[in-house]
PDB file of C-alpha atoms in Angstrom:
ATOM      1  CA  MET B   1       0.025  -0.011   0.076  1.00  0.00           C
ATOM      2  CA  PRO B   2       1.422   3.471  -1.029  1.00  0.00           C
ATOM      3  CA  HIS B   3       0.373   5.110   2.218  1.00  0.00           C
ATOM      4  CA  HIS B   4       3.632   6.845   2.691  1.00  0.00           C
ATOM      5  CA  LEU B   5       3.265   8.390  -0.982  1.00  0.00           C
ATOM      6  CA  ILE B   6      -0.314   9.383  -0.268  1.00  0.00           C
ATOM      7  CA  ARG B   7       0.759  11.130   3.066  1.00  0.00           C
ATOM      8  CA  LYS B   8       3.603  12.897   1.307  1.00  0.00           C
ATOM      9  CA  LEU B   9       1.602  14.154  -1.555  1.00  0.00           C
ATOM     10  CA  GLU B  10      -1.097  15.430   0.801  1.00  0.00           C
ATOM     11  CA  ASN B  11       1.415  17.652   2.335  1.00  0.00           C
ATOM     12  CA  PHE B  12       1.186  19.712  -1.061  1.00  0.00           C
ATOM     13  CA  THR B  13      -2.628  19.145  -1.869  1.00  0.00           C
ATOM     14  CA  ARG B  14      -5.496  16.901  -0.563  1.00  0.00           C
ATOM     15  CA  LEU B  15      -6.446  14.052  -2.525  1.00  0.00           C
ATOM     16  CA  SER B  16      -9.880  12.281  -3.126  1.00  0.00           C
ATOM     17  CA  ASP B  17     -10.887   8.945  -2.307  1.00  0.00           C
ATOM     18  CA  ALA B  18     -10.593   8.142  -5.783  1.00  0.00           C
ATOM     19  CA  ASP B  19      -7.148   9.576  -6.441  1.00  0.00           C
ATOM     20  CA  LYS B  20      -6.041   7.513  -3.403  1.00  0.00           C
ATOM     21  CA  GLY B  21      -7.663   4.299  -4.717  1.00  0.00           C
ATOM     22  CA  ALA B  22      -5.994   4.821  -8.105  1.00  0.00           C
ATOM     23  CA  LEU B  23      -2.687   5.321  -6.714  1.00  0.00           C
ATOM     24  CA  GLU B  24      -3.201   1.962  -4.506  1.00  0.00           C
ATOM     25  CA  ASP B  25      -4.165   0.018  -7.474  1.00  0.00           C
ATOM     26  CA  ALA B  26      -1.036   1.273  -9.350  1.00  0.00           C
ATOM     27  CA  ALA B  27       1.152   0.443  -6.964  1.00  0.00           C
ATOM     28  CA  ALA B  28      -0.280  -3.059  -6.153  1.00  0.00           C
ATOM     29  CA  GLN B  29       0.377  -4.429  -9.933  1.00  0.00           C
ATOM     30  CA  ARG B  30       3.990  -5.391  -9.429  1.00  0.00           C
ATOM     31  CA  VAL B  31       5.876  -5.593  -6.186  1.00  0.00           C
ATOM     32  CA  ARG B  32       9.569  -6.643  -5.824  1.00  0.00           C
ATOM     33  CA  LEU B  33      11.900  -7.109  -3.000  1.00  0.00           C
ATOM     34  CA  PHE B  34      15.568  -6.282  -3.000  1.00  0.00           C
ATOM     35  CA  GLY B  35      18.213  -6.955  -0.591  1.00  0.00           C
ATOM     36  CA  PRO B  36      20.544  -4.272   0.904  1.00  0.00           C
ATOM     37  CA  HIS B  37      23.351  -2.801  -1.403  1.00  0.00           C
ATOM     38  CA  GLN B  38      21.614  -4.052  -4.558  1.00  0.00           C
ATOM     39  CA  ASP B  39      21.329  -2.172  -7.733  1.00  0.00           C
ATOM     40  CA  ILE B  40      17.525  -1.493  -8.572  1.00  0.00           C
ATOM     41  CA  ILE B  41      18.539   0.108 -12.160  1.00  0.00           C
ATOM     42  CA  CYS B  42      21.930   1.058 -13.424  1.00  0.00           C
ATOM     43  CA  GLU B  43      23.466   3.819 -15.684  1.00  0.00           C
ATOM     44  CA  GLY B  44      22.866   2.763 -19.385  1.00  0.00           C
ATOM     45  CA  ASP B  45      19.869   0.665 -18.821  1.00  0.00           C
ATOM     46  CA  ASP B  46      16.678   1.334 -20.525  1.00  0.00           C
ATOM     47  CA  PRO B  47      14.126   2.493 -17.963  1.00  0.00           C
ATOM     48  CA  GLU B  48      10.674   0.816 -18.477  1.00  0.00           C
ATOM     49  CA  HIS B  49       8.864   1.782 -15.478  1.00  0.00           C
ATOM     50  CA  VAL B  50       8.863   3.976 -12.496  1.00  0.00           C
ATOM     51  CA  ASN B  51       9.864   2.793  -9.106  1.00  0.00           C
ATOM     52  CA  LEU B  52       7.973   3.604  -5.893  1.00  0.00           C
ATOM     53  CA  ILE B  53       9.770   2.837  -2.795  1.00  0.00           C
ATOM     54  CA  LEU B  54       7.292   1.217  -0.354  1.00  0.00           C
ATOM     55  CA  GLU B  55       9.649   0.179   2.577  1.00  0.00           C
ATOM     56  CA  GLY B  56      13.306   0.540   2.993  1.00  0.00           C
ATOM     57  CA  TRP B  57      16.055   3.214   1.949  1.00  0.00           C
ATOM     58  CA  ALA B  58      17.676   3.595  -1.589  1.00  0.00           C
ATOM     59  CA  CYS B  59      20.106   6.139  -3.068  1.00  0.00           C
ATOM     60  CA  ARG B  60      20.698   7.564  -6.531  1.00  0.00           C
ATOM     61  CA  TYR B  61      24.302   7.844  -7.238  1.00  0.00           C
ATOM     62  CA  LYS B  62      27.041   8.469 -10.015  1.00  0.00           C
ATOM     63  CA  GLN B  63      30.255   6.356 -10.073  1.00  0.00           C
ATOM     64  CA  LEU B  64      33.302   7.248 -11.871  1.00  0.00           C
ATOM     65  CA  GLU B  65      35.652   4.579 -13.590  1.00  0.00           C
ATOM     66  CA  ASP B  66      38.057   4.418 -10.687  1.00  0.00           C
ATOM     67  CA  GLY B  67      35.152   3.519  -8.433  1.00  0.00           C
ATOM     68  CA  ARG B  68      34.655   6.678  -6.775  1.00  0.00           C
ATOM     69  CA  ARG B  69      31.017   7.362  -6.100  1.00  0.00           C
ATOM     70  CA  GLN B  70      28.991  10.555  -5.400  1.00  0.00           C
ATOM     71  CA  ILE B  71      25.445   9.708  -3.890  1.00  0.00           C
ATOM     72  CA  ILE B  72      23.150  12.415  -5.306  1.00  0.00           C
ATOM     73  CA  SER B  73      19.966  11.758  -3.356  1.00  0.00           C
ATOM     74  CA  PHE B  74      18.333   9.340  -0.874  1.00  0.00           C
ATOM     75  CA  PHE B  75      15.327   7.644  -1.533  1.00  0.00           C
ATOM     76  CA  LEU B  76      12.934   7.137   1.343  1.00  0.00           C
ATOM     77  CA  PRO B  77       9.378   5.149   1.850  1.00  0.00           C
ATOM     78  CA  GLY B  78       6.919   7.114  -0.282  1.00  0.00           C
ATOM     79  CA  ASP B  79       9.499   8.422  -2.929  1.00  0.00           C
ATOM     80  CA  LEU B  80       9.194   7.976  -6.642  1.00  0.00           C
ATOM     81  CA  CYS B  81      12.474   7.256  -8.173  1.00  0.00           C
ATOM     82  CA  ASP B  82      12.110   9.847 -11.116  1.00  0.00           C
ATOM     83  CA  PRO B  83       8.397   9.771 -12.205  1.00  0.00           C
ATOM     84  CA  HIS B  84       9.533  11.124 -15.656  1.00  0.00           C
ATOM     85  CA  ILE B  85      12.245   8.685 -16.189  1.00  0.00           C
ATOM     86  CA  PHE B  86      10.476   6.587 -18.840  1.00  0.00           C
ATOM     87  CA  VAL B  87      11.174   9.476 -21.335  1.00  0.00           C
ATOM     88  CA  LEU B  88      15.059   8.702 -21.473  1.00  0.00           C
ATOM     89  CA  ARG B  89      16.524   6.251 -23.906  1.00  0.00           C
ATOM     90  CA  GLU B  90      18.916   5.266 -21.180  1.00  0.00           C
ATOM     91  CA  MET B  91      19.656   5.748 -17.611  1.00  0.00           C
ATOM     92  CA  ASP B  92      22.490   8.634 -16.838  1.00  0.00           C
ATOM     93  CA  HIS B  93      22.695   7.455 -13.367  1.00  0.00           C
ATOM     94  CA  SER B  94      22.002   4.429 -11.037  1.00  0.00           C
ATOM     95  CA  VAL B  95      19.823   3.713  -8.099  1.00  0.00           C
ATOM     96  CA  CYS B  96      20.798   1.189  -5.456  1.00  0.00           C
ATOM     97  CA  THR B  97      19.214  -0.029  -2.122  1.00  0.00           C
ATOM     98  CA  ILE B  98      20.818   0.786   1.242  1.00  0.00           C
ATOM     99  CA  THR B  99      18.649  -1.443   3.344  1.00  0.00           C
ATOM    100  CA  PRO B 100      16.298  -4.156   2.201  1.00  0.00           C
ATOM    101  CA  VAL B 101      13.730  -2.604   0.104  1.00  0.00           C
ATOM    102  CA  LYS B 102      10.300  -3.243  -1.033  1.00  0.00           C
ATOM    103  CA  LEU B 103       9.166  -1.411  -4.252  1.00  0.00           C
ATOM    104  CA  ALA B 104       6.357  -1.165  -6.565  1.00  0.00           C
ATOM    105  CA  GLU B 105       7.225  -1.084 -10.309  1.00  0.00           C
ATOM    106  CA  ILE B 106       4.728   1.416 -12.046  1.00  0.00           C
ATOM    107  CA  GLN B 107       4.440   0.890 -15.886  1.00  0.00           C
ATOM    108  CA  ARG B 108       4.692   4.033 -18.070  1.00  0.00           C
ATOM    109  CA  ASP B 109       1.227   3.210 -19.387  1.00  0.00           C
ATOM    110  CA  THR B 110      -0.122   2.896 -15.936  1.00  0.00           C
ATOM    111  CA  LEU B 111       1.476   5.897 -14.976  1.00  0.00           C
ATOM    112  CA  LEU B 112       0.284   7.932 -17.906  1.00  0.00           C
ATOM    113  CA  ALA B 113      -3.329   6.945 -17.533  1.00  0.00           C
ATOM    114  CA  LEU B 114      -3.176   7.580 -13.844  1.00  0.00           C
ATOM    115  CA  THR B 115      -1.947  11.378 -14.556  1.00  0.00           C
ATOM    116  CA  GLU B 116      -4.621  11.664 -17.574  1.00  0.00           C
ATOM    117  CA  GLN B 117      -7.584  10.489 -15.368  1.00  0.00           C
ATOM    118  CA  HIS B 118      -6.595  12.006 -12.114  1.00  0.00           C
ATOM    119  CA  PRO B 119      -5.606  15.660 -12.379  1.00  0.00           C
ATOM    120  CA  ARG B 120      -4.892  16.298  -8.719  1.00  0.00           C
ATOM    121  CA  ILE B 121      -2.370  13.454  -8.914  1.00  0.00           C
ATOM    122  CA  THR B 122      -0.699  15.116 -11.634  1.00  0.00           C
ATOM    123  CA  GLN B 123      -0.424  18.469  -9.678  1.00  0.00           C
ATOM    124  CA  ALA B 124       0.699  16.713  -6.705  1.00  0.00           C
ATOM    125  CA  LEU B 125       3.387  14.989  -8.658  1.00  0.00           C
ATOM    126  CA  TRP B 126       4.642  18.423  -9.974  1.00  0.00           C
ATOM    127  CA  TRP B 127       4.930  19.488  -6.319  1.00  0.00           C
ATOM    128  CA  GLU B 128       6.786  16.284  -5.812  1.00  0.00           C
ATOM    129  CA  MET B 129       8.913  17.006  -8.659  1.00  0.00           C
ATOM    130  CA  LEU B 130       9.784  20.518  -7.459  1.00  0.00           C
ATOM    131  CA  VAL B 131      10.676  19.539  -4.082  1.00  0.00           C
ATOM    132  CA  HIS B 132      13.161  16.955  -5.666  1.00  0.00           C
ATOM    133  CA  THR B 133      14.806  19.803  -7.716  1.00  0.00           C
ATOM    134  CA  ALA B 134      14.752  21.842  -4.668  1.00  0.00           C
ATOM    135  CA  ILE B 135      16.575  19.226  -2.734  1.00  0.00           C
ATOM    136  CA  GLN B 136      19.325  19.128  -5.383  1.00  0.00           C
ATOM    137  CA  ARG B 137      19.837  22.514  -5.354  1.00  0.00           C
ATOM    138  CA  GLU B 138      20.501  22.436  -1.385  1.00  0.00           C
ATOM    139  CA  TRP B 139      22.820  19.680  -2.039  1.00  0.00           C
ATOM    140  CA  THR B 140      24.714  21.677  -4.488  1.00  0.00           C
ATOM    141  CA  VAL B 141      24.967  24.522  -2.031  1.00  0.00           C
ATOM    142  CA  ASN B 142      25.993  21.926   0.824  1.00  0.00           C
ATOM    143  CA  LEU B 143      28.968  20.596  -1.472  1.00  0.00           C
ATOM    144  CA  GLY B 144      29.979  24.184  -2.491  1.00  0.00           C
ATOM    145  CA  GLN B 145      29.636  26.334   0.444  1.00  0.00           C
ATOM    146  CA  ARG B 146      28.736  24.659   3.816  1.00  0.00           C
ATOM    147  CA  THR B 147      31.489  23.560   6.296  1.00  0.00           C
ATOM    148  CA  GLY B 148      31.765  19.769   6.978  1.00  0.00           C
ATOM    149  CA  LEU B 149      29.547  20.163  10.225  1.00  0.00           C
ATOM    150  CA  GLU B 150      26.888  22.238   8.453  1.00  0.00           C
ATOM    151  CA  ARG B 151      26.784  19.424   5.536  1.00  0.00           C
ATOM    152  CA  ILE B 152      26.294  16.740   8.011  1.00  0.00           C
ATOM    153  CA  GLY B 153      23.822  18.538  10.061  1.00  0.00           C
ATOM    154  CA  HIS B 154      21.993  19.958   7.092  1.00  0.00           C
ATOM    155  CA  LEU B 155      21.539  16.457   5.842  1.00  0.00           C
ATOM    156  CA  LEU B 156      20.395  15.253   9.159  1.00  0.00           C
ATOM    157  CA  CYS B 157      17.654  17.948   9.535  1.00  0.00           C
ATOM    158  CA  GLU B 158      16.572  17.107   6.101  1.00  0.00           C
ATOM    159  CA  LEU B 159      16.210  13.336   6.514  1.00  0.00           C
ATOM    160  CA  PHE B 160      14.497  13.452   9.677  1.00  0.00           C
ATOM    161  CA  ILE B 161      11.748  16.352   8.526  1.00  0.00           C
ATOM    162  CA  ARG B 162      11.411  14.220   5.273  1.00  0.00           C
ATOM    163  CA  LEU B 163      10.735  10.992   7.636  1.00  0.00           C
ATOM    164  CA  ARG B 164       8.461  12.944   9.767  1.00  0.00           C
ATOM    165  CA  ALA B 165       6.512  14.097   6.851  1.00  0.00           C
ATOM    166  CA  VAL B 166       5.411  10.394   5.904  1.00  0.00           C
ATOM    167  CA  GLY B 167       4.957   9.403   9.710  1.00  0.00           C
ATOM    168  CA  LEU B 168       8.232   7.664  10.049  1.00  0.00           C
ATOM    169  CA  THR B 169       9.434   9.362  13.179  1.00  0.00           C
ATOM    170  CA  GLU B 170       8.728   8.637  16.882  1.00  0.00           C
ATOM    171  CA  GLY B 171       9.018  11.776  18.656  1.00  0.00           C
ATOM    172  CA  ASP B 172      12.562  13.313  18.012  1.00  0.00           C
ATOM    173  CA  SER B 173      13.880   9.919  16.833  1.00  0.00           C
ATOM    174  CA  CYS B 174      13.763   8.078  13.410  1.00  0.00           C
ATOM    175  CA  LEU B 175      15.869   5.249  11.767  1.00  0.00           C
ATOM    176  CA  LEU B 176      19.112   6.237  10.258  1.00  0.00           C
ATOM    177  CA  PRO B 177      20.571   3.091   8.468  1.00  0.00           C
ATOM    178  CA  ILE B 178      23.317   5.445   6.639  1.00  0.00           C
ATOM    179  CA  THR B 179      26.868   4.554   7.304  1.00  0.00           C
ATOM    180  CA  GLN B 180      29.761   6.855   7.465  1.00  0.00           C
ATOM    181  CA  VAL B 181      30.984   5.771   4.105  1.00  0.00           C
ATOM    182  CA  GLU B 182      27.736   6.714   2.710  1.00  0.00           C
ATOM    183  CA  PHE B 183      27.276  10.106   4.422  1.00  0.00           C
ATOM    184  CA  GLY B 184      31.033  10.730   2.994  1.00  0.00           C
ATOM    185  CA  ASP B 185      29.575   9.868  -0.581  1.00  0.00           C
ATOM    186  CA  ALA B 186      26.714  12.104  -0.140  1.00  0.00           C
ATOM    187  CA  THR B 187      28.569  15.208   1.250  1.00  0.00           C
ATOM    188  CA  GLY B 188      31.914  14.986  -0.470  1.00  0.00           C
ATOM    189  CA  LEU B 189      33.865  14.250   3.045  1.00  0.00           C
ATOM    190  CA  SER B 190      36.192  11.770   3.919  1.00  0.00           C
ATOM    191  CA  ASN B 191      35.232   8.920   6.343  1.00  0.00           C
ATOM    192  CA  VAL B 192      37.613  10.516   8.959  1.00  0.00           C
ATOM    193  CA  HIS B 193      36.027  13.855   8.591  1.00  0.00           C
ATOM    194  CA  VAL B 194      32.381  12.432   8.824  1.00  0.00           C
ATOM    195  CA  ASN B 195      33.365  10.727  12.136  1.00  0.00           C
ATOM    196  CA  ARG B 196      34.938  13.791  13.442  1.00  0.00           C
ATOM    197  CA  VAL B 197      31.785  15.827  12.686  1.00  0.00           C
ATOM    198  CA  LEU B 198      29.433  13.186  14.179  1.00  0.00           C
ATOM    199  CA  GLN B 199      31.610  13.085  17.404  1.00  0.00           C
ATOM    200  CA  GLU B 200      31.390  16.846  17.551  1.00  0.00           C
ATOM    201  CA  LEU B 201      27.688  16.843  17.149  1.00  0.00           C
ATOM    202  CA  ARG B 202      27.186  14.106  19.564  1.00  0.00           C
ATOM    203  CA  GLY B 203      29.409  15.910  22.064  1.00  0.00           C
ATOM    204  CA  SER B 204      27.518  19.130  21.856  1.00  0.00           C
ATOM    205  CA  GLY B 205      24.262  17.211  22.648  1.00  0.00           C
ATOM    206  CA  LEU B 206      22.895  18.247  19.323  1.00  0.00           C
ATOM    207  CA  ILE B 207      22.155  14.647  18.117  1.00  0.00           C
ATOM    208  CA  VAL B 208      22.191  11.180  19.784  1.00  0.00           C
ATOM    209  CA  LEU B 209      23.154   7.969  17.837  1.00  0.00           C
ATOM    210  CA  ARG B 210      22.531   4.802  19.070  1.00  0.00           C
ATOM    211  CA  GLY B 211      23.103   1.732  16.396  1.00  0.00           C
ATOM    212  CA  ARG B 212      20.805   2.718  13.382  1.00  0.00           C
ATOM    213  CA  TYR B 213      18.701   5.257  15.428  1.00  0.00           C
ATOM    214  CA  LEU B 214      18.969   9.061  15.458  1.00  0.00           C
ATOM    215  CA  THR B 215      17.622  11.260  18.120  1.00  0.00           C
ATOM    216  CA  ILE B 216      17.565  15.135  17.730  1.00  0.00           C
ATOM    217  CA  PRO B 217      16.862  16.483  21.172  1.00  0.00           C
ATOM    218  CA  ASP B 218      16.503  20.065  19.944  1.00  0.00           C
ATOM    219  CA  LEU B 219      15.573  20.218  16.189  1.00  0.00           C
ATOM    220  CA  ALA B 220      15.498  24.229  16.141  1.00  0.00           C
ATOM    221  CA  ALA B 221      19.155  24.091  17.540  1.00  0.00           C
ATOM    222  CA  LEU B 222      20.480  21.801  14.900  1.00  0.00           C
ATOM    223  CA  GLN B 223      18.805  23.777  12.203  1.00  0.00           C
ATOM    224  CA  ALA B 224      20.388  26.863  13.373  1.00  0.00           C
ATOM    225  CA  VAL B 225      23.891  25.217  13.615  1.00  0.00           C
ATOM    226  CA  SER B 226      23.500  23.715  10.135  1.00  0.00           C
ATOM    227  CA  LEU B 227      21.997  26.863   8.467  1.00  0.00           C
ATOM    228  CA  PHE B 228      19.020  24.817   7.647  1.00  0.00           C
ATOM    229  CA  ASN B 229      15.746  26.563   6.336  1.00  0.00           C
ATOM    230  CA  VAL B 230      12.960  23.984   5.842  1.00  0.00           C
ATOM    231  CA  ASN B 231      11.229  26.256   3.211  1.00  0.00           C
ATOM    232  CA  TYR B 232      12.780  24.305   0.231  1.00  0.00           C
ATOM    233  CA  LEU B 233      10.862  21.058   1.261  1.00  0.00           C
ATOM    234  CA  HIS B 234       7.474  23.029   0.644  1.00  0.00           C
ATOM    235  CA  LEU B 235       5.553  20.805   3.202  1.00  0.00           C
ATOM    236  CA  ASP B 236       3.126  23.478   4.363  1.00  0.00           C
ATOM    237  CA  ARG B 237       0.272  22.550   1.603  1.00  0.00           C
ATOM    238  CA  GLU B 238       1.197  25.517  -0.779  1.00  0.00           C
ATOM    239  CA  GLY B 239      -1.257  23.665  -3.341  1.00  0.00           C
ATOM    240  CA  ARG B 240      -4.075  23.744  -0.949  1.00  0.00           C
ATOM    241  CA  HIS B 241      -6.016  25.623  -3.604  1.00  0.00           C
ATOM    242  CA  LEU B 242      -5.955  22.451  -5.680  1.00  0.00           C
ATOM    243  CA  ASP B 243      -7.460  20.402  -2.624  1.00  0.00           C
ATOM    244  CA  ALA B 244     -10.107  17.677  -3.882  1.00  0.00           C
ATOM    245  CA  ASN B 245     -12.601  18.532  -1.003  1.00  0.00           C
ATOM    246  CA  GLY B 246     -11.806  22.367  -0.340  1.00  0.00           C
ATOM    247  CA  PRO B 247      -9.039  23.726   2.000  1.00  0.00           C
ATOM    248  CA  ASP B 248     -11.149  23.706   5.242  1.00  0.00           C
ATOM    249  CA  ARG B 249     -12.885  20.420   5.323  1.00  0.00           C
ATOM    250  CA  PRO B 250     -11.608  18.367   8.296  1.00  0.00           C
ATOM    251  CA  GLY B 251     -10.960  14.725   7.415  1.00  0.00           C
ATOM    252  CA  ALA B 252     -11.376  15.215   3.776  1.00  0.00           C
TER     253      ALA B 252
END
């Protein structure tokens, strides 16, 4: 069930029951399971469908010929891995799992029919793509301008707020299955530098890391230290004028 996707899209605009049912039907047609650290699709492949992450974490990456890797984005439950990707003749990047992943393969004909018959879904997906583009801009600023501490802190804030938006946090805590190597691949920092920054954040009481779980005791404080402004995630229903049932009807 794509309830994480529906919850995320409703951060942008409220969907009707018919919209939600159509998304559920599309996500149920072909479900696949992947183990951790497996490629879902590789650079050079011919993309035939859109992948919807139902459970688990994945990432988009580019890899150089000598093996160096740059993680370009993280995919969380409810994320569509490039909803427009079937217009490409071949992939120009790869997507791999971080944890075990359950995903739905949505065929291009299904997605086209979904957007043609349900205009609010189309509008919500526009917002979704806008947010993904905004995230890429922030990651560019991270790599070009922020310090190591700001890069890691900013990424932690982003992941926590994205997880909270789809109901995957518990109070001030969330699952964080990312290794220090993956942090480094996403922020352009060495493993030693990542370790030093995480220790500094822990020592200052801004984060608590226990195994694969992150706790942020004071999110506002971590945002301030990381120069984090949540506005680029557009989670305050800026598309409310597109709502299926009106902007003020409770429970719609």
